[in-house]
Short mmCIF file of C-alpha atoms in Angstrom, two decimals:
data_model
loop_
_atom_site.label_atom_id
_atom_site.label_comp_id
_atom_site.label_asym_id
_atom_site.label_seq_id
_atom_site.Cartn_x
_atom_site.Cartn_y
_atom_site.Cartn_z
CA MET A 146 0.01 0.00 0.01
CA ASN A 147 1.45 3.38 -0.94
CA VAL A 148 0.31 6.88 -0.17
CA PHE A 149 -1.03 7.48 -3.71
CA ARG A 150 -3.24 4.43 -3.55
CA PHE A 151 -4.47 5.25 -0.04
CA ALA A 152 -5.23 8.81 -1.14
CA GLY A 153 -7.03 7.40 -4.15
CA ASP A 154 -9.15 5.02 -2.04
CA MET A 155 -10.00 7.82 0.43
CA THR A 156 -10.94 10.17 -2.43
CA HIS A 157 -13.12 7.46 -3.88
CA LEU A 158 -14.76 6.93 -0.49
CA ILE A 159 -15.31 10.68 -0.14
CA SER A 160 -17.04 10.82 -3.52
CA ILE A 161 -19.46 8.13 -2.37
CA LEU A 162 -20.05 9.84 0.99
CA VAL A 163 -20.72 13.15 -0.81
CA LEU A 164 -23.30 11.43 -3.03
CA LEU A 165 -24.96 9.73 -0.06
CA LEU A 166 -24.94 13.05 1.79
CA LYS A 167 -26.62 14.80 -1.14
CA ILE A 168 -29.32 12.13 -1.47
CA TYR A 169 -29.87 11.89 2.29
CA THR A 170 -29.93 15.62 3.13
CA THR A 171 -31.82 16.85 0.08
CA LYS A 172 -33.93 13.66 -0.33
CA SER A 173 -33.34 14.35 -4.02
CA CYS A 174 -31.31 12.73 -6.77
CA SER A 175 -31.73 15.53 -9.33
CA GLY A 176 -28.64 15.78 -11.48
CA ILE A 177 -27.58 12.24 -10.60
CA SER A 178 -27.50 9.65 -13.38
CA LEU A 179 -29.10 6.35 -12.30
CA LYS A 180 -27.35 4.72 -15.28
CA THR A 181 -23.93 5.67 -13.97
CA GLN A 182 -24.83 4.36 -10.53
CA GLU A 183 -26.03 1.07 -12.04
CA LEU A 184 -22.79 0.77 -14.02
CA TYR A 185 -20.78 1.33 -10.83
CA ALA A 186 -22.77 -1.37 -9.03
CA VAL A 187 -21.93 -3.77 -11.88
CA VAL A 188 -18.26 -2.66 -11.75
CA PHE A 189 -17.95 -3.43 -8.03
CA VAL A 190 -19.83 -6.72 -8.13
CA THR A 191 -17.80 -8.05 -11.06
CA ARG A 192 -14.48 -6.79 -9.68
CA TYR A 193 -14.85 -8.02 -6.13
CA LEU A 194 -15.83 -11.58 -6.89
CA ASP A 195 -12.82 -12.60 -4.81
CA LEU A 196 -14.35 -10.91 -1.77
CA VAL A 197 -15.24 -14.23 -0.19
CA THR A 198 -12.46 -16.37 -1.68
CA ASP A 199 -9.26 -14.32 -1.22
CA PHE A 200 -8.53 -12.47 2.00
CA ILE A 201 -5.93 -9.76 1.37
CA SER A 202 -6.38 -7.48 4.38
CA VAL A 203 -9.08 -6.16 6.67
CA TYR A 204 -8.81 -2.81 4.91
CA ASN A 205 -9.26 -4.42 1.50
CA THR A 206 -12.26 -6.46 2.58
CA VAL A 207 -13.94 -3.60 4.46
CA MET A 208 -13.53 -1.21 1.50
CA LYS A 209 -14.92 -3.77 -0.94
CA VAL A 210 -17.99 -4.29 1.24
CA VAL A 211 -18.45 -0.53 1.57
CA PHE A 212 -18.17 0.04 -2.17
CA ILE A 213 -20.55 -2.78 -3.12
CA SER A 214 -23.13 -1.96 -0.46
CA SER A 215 -23.08 1.83 -1.05
CA SER A 216 -23.43 1.50 -4.83
CA LEU A 217 -26.34 -0.94 -4.45
CA ALA A 218 -27.94 1.31 -1.82
CA ILE A 219 -27.72 4.35 -4.11
CA VAL A 220 -29.29 2.44 -7.01
CA TRP A 221 -32.04 1.27 -4.66
CA CYS A 222 -32.62 4.80 -3.43
CA ILE A 223 -33.01 6.29 -6.87
CA ARG A 224 -35.20 3.41 -8.07
CA ARG A 225 -37.33 2.63 -5.03
CA HIS A 226 -37.17 5.33 -2.34
CA LYS A 227 -40.62 6.89 -2.42
CA VAL A 228 -39.33 10.47 -2.05
CA VAL A 229 -35.96 10.37 -3.82
CA ARG A 230 -37.22 8.57 -6.92
CA ARG A 231 -39.58 11.47 -7.74
CA SER A 232 -36.63 13.78 -8.43
CA TYR A 233 -34.88 11.44 -10.83
CA ASP A 234 -34.31 13.16 -14.23
CA LYS A 235 -35.71 10.19 -16.16
CA GLU A 236 -36.13 12.14 -19.40
CA LEU A 237 -32.59 13.50 -19.28
CA ASP A 238 -30.81 10.32 -18.21
CA THR A 239 -31.23 8.54 -21.52
CA PHE A 240 -27.68 7.32 -22.22
CA ARG A 241 -27.84 3.75 -23.62
CA HIS A 242 -25.50 2.43 -20.97
CA TRP A 243 -26.16 -1.24 -21.75
CA LEU A 244 -24.21 -0.57 -24.96
CA LEU A 245 -21.22 0.26 -22.77
CA VAL A 246 -21.73 -2.99 -20.86
CA GLY A 247 -21.82 -4.97 -24.10
CA ALA A 248 -18.75 -3.27 -25.57
CA CYS A 249 -16.74 -3.79 -22.35
CA ALA A 250 -17.82 -7.44 -22.17
CA VAL A 251 -16.63 -8.07 -25.75
CA LEU A 252 -13.36 -6.23 -25.08
CA ALA A 253 -12.80 -8.21 -21.87
CA LEU A 254 -13.31 -11.47 -23.76
CA VAL A 255 -10.63 -10.35 -26.21
CA VAL A 256 -8.15 -8.53 -23.97
CA HIS A 257 -7.50 -10.00 -20.51
CA GLU A 258 -4.57 -11.30 -18.50
CA LYS A 259 -5.74 -14.92 -18.19
CA PHE A 260 -8.76 -16.56 -19.75
CA SER A 261 -10.54 -17.44 -16.53
CA PHE A 262 -13.97 -16.38 -15.37
CA GLN A 263 -12.58 -14.21 -12.58
CA GLU A 264 -9.92 -12.58 -14.74
CA VAL A 265 -12.33 -11.82 -17.58
CA CYS A 266 -14.78 -10.34 -15.08
CA TRP A 267 -11.99 -8.30 -13.55
CA ALA A 268 -10.91 -6.92 -16.96
CA PHE A 269 -14.58 -6.23 -17.76
CA SER A 270 -14.99 -4.25 -14.54
CA ILE A 271 -11.84 -2.22 -15.26
CA TYR A 272 -13.06 -1.30 -18.74
CA LEU A 273 -16.58 -0.59 -17.54
CA GLU A 274 -15.35 1.67 -14.75
CA ALA A 275 -13.45 3.76 -17.29
CA VAL A 276 -16.66 4.64 -19.18
CA ALA A 277 -19.19 4.41 -16.32
CA ILE A 278 -19.11 8.18 -15.81
CA LEU A 279 -20.33 8.95 -19.35
CA PRO A 280 -24.08 8.90 -18.58
CA GLN A 281 -23.41 11.23 -15.61
CA LEU A 282 -21.35 13.68 -17.67
CA VAL A 283 -23.97 13.70 -20.43
CA LEU A 284 -26.70 14.32 -17.84
CA LEU A 285 -24.74 17.22 -16.34
CA GLN A 286 -24.33 18.82 -19.76
CA ARG A 287 -28.03 18.41 -20.47
CA SER A 288 -29.21 19.67 -17.13
CA GLY A 289 -26.89 22.68 -17.38
CA ASN A 290 -26.78 23.79 -13.78
CA VAL A 291 -24.76 21.57 -11.50
CA ASP A 292 -25.46 21.78 -7.79
CA ASN A 293 -22.44 21.89 -5.52
CA LEU A 294 -22.66 18.40 -4.05
CA THR A 295 -23.09 16.80 -7.48
CA GLY A 296 -20.12 18.78 -8.81
CA GLN A 297 -18.00 17.71 -5.84
CA TYR A 298 -19.12 14.11 -6.28
CA VAL A 299 -17.92 14.01 -9.89
CA PHE A 300 -14.75 15.89 -9.01
CA PHE A 301 -13.71 13.42 -6.31
CA LEU A 302 -14.70 10.50 -8.51
CA GLY A 303 -12.34 11.77 -11.22
CA ALA A 304 -9.54 12.63 -8.79
CA TYR A 305 -9.42 9.11 -7.29
CA ARG A 306 -8.35 7.47 -10.54
CA ALA A 307 -5.74 10.19 -11.08
CA PHE A 308 -4.19 9.19 -7.72
CA TYR A 309 -4.25 5.57 -8.91
CA ILE A 310 -2.21 6.55 -11.99
CA LEU A 311 0.43 7.98 -9.62
CA ASN A 312 0.20 4.72 -7.67
CA TRP A 313 0.89 2.67 -10.83
CA ILE A 314 3.85 4.85 -11.74
CA TYR A 315 5.19 4.44 -8.20
CA ARG A 316 4.69 0.65 -8.26
CA TYR A 317 6.24 0.39 -11.73
CA TYR A 318 9.49 1.89 -10.38
CA SER A 319 9.42 0.27 -6.96
CA GLU A 320 8.41 -3.29 -7.80
CA GLN A 321 10.33 -5.39 -10.32
CA HIS A 322 7.65 -7.00 -12.40
CA PHE A 323 4.73 -4.66 -11.87
CA THR A 324 3.31 -4.25 -15.33
CA ARG A 325 -0.46 -4.06 -15.49
CA TRP A 326 -1.33 -2.40 -18.75
CA ILE A 327 -5.05 -3.16 -18.54
CA SER A 328 -5.47 -1.04 -15.41
CA CYS A 329 -3.06 1.65 -16.48
CA VAL A 330 -4.47 2.27 -19.95
CA SER A 331 -8.02 2.02 -18.72
CA GLY A 332 -7.25 4.36 -15.78
CA ILE A 333 -5.71 6.95 -18.12
CA VAL A 334 -8.76 6.80 -20.41
CA GLN A 335 -11.03 7.12 -17.35
CA THR A 336 -9.21 10.19 -16.04
CA ALA A 337 -9.04 11.76 -19.51
CA LEU A 338 -12.85 11.58 -19.77
CA TYR A 339 -13.00 13.98 -16.83
CA ALA A 340 -10.57 16.42 -18.42
CA ASP A 341 -13.18 18.86 -19.70
CA PHE A 342 -15.22 18.55 -16.50
CA PHE A 343 -12.10 19.33 -14.43
CA TYR A 344 -11.44 22.34 -16.69
CA TYR A 345 -14.90 23.83 -16.19
CA TYR A 346 -14.84 22.86 -12.51
CA PHE A 347 -11.55 24.76 -12.03
CA ILE A 348 -12.87 27.80 -13.96
CA SER A 349 -16.01 27.92 -11.83
CA TRP A 350 -13.91 27.54 -8.68
CA LYS A 351 -11.50 30.30 -9.80
CA ASN A 352 -14.28 32.71 -10.72
CA ASN A 353 -16.22 31.58 -7.70
CA SER A 354 -19.13 31.15 -10.07
CA LYS A 355 -21.66 28.40 -10.51
CA LEU A 356 -20.38 25.39 -12.44
CA GLN A 357 -21.76 25.65 -15.96
CA LEU A 358 -21.01 22.97 -18.53
CA PRO A 359 -21.48 23.99 -22.18
CA ALA A 360 -24.45 22.12 -23.60
CA LEU B 36 9.21 -14.02 -4.57
CA LEU B 37 5.67 -13.10 -3.71
CA GLU B 38 4.50 -11.09 -6.68
CA GLU B 39 2.07 -8.68 -5.11
CA SER B 40 -0.59 -8.92 -7.76
CA ILE B 41 -2.62 -5.88 -8.68
CA LYS B 42 -5.67 -7.69 -7.41
CA ASP B 43 -4.73 -6.28 -4.03
CA GLU B 44 -5.94 -2.98 -5.39
CA LEU B 45 -9.55 -1.88 -5.09
#
């Protein structure tokens, strides 16, 4: 465990806490893409299949349980909670995210480290995580105004993978045979997708103005 | 040599 990875995990945890805070305090999910939350639930379930088979550390196990349970809880809230579900932007959140699932599944069947069920699922989850934010970014551009908590949620979600890239660079130089191209390439693509969001987020922060994404 | 696999990452 190195400081970059720990910072990345904490940033990821903060993004989830910010989202839960928004939904819990405002009892609203306006501006939140249910499709992105569903994709993240799939990402965590397919990536942490080894949750019950391999024990790595208490930290690892606890974080996996937190990520799986929080993502499922958020999807449940937006779908089923009698108050929250009313504020879901159903007509704006129209990204065909199952296409992303299909494309990542095909890619995982072609590009993986080992052809085993767990490895293919792992590669699938890495690819899917890279594009999972797309429905959310599209929704933000369509809805125009971004409320603070939603903006912070997306910001932390993007920042966490950037810390992971530093972690991979660090591990590449500090461990002999650490070469994991699937995660690295996918992580760079994932962070790049946030580039324009980060730009507008920084501008709005600098001008102390409301975050506006060009439609 | 225990190769710390990436699977120890979240």
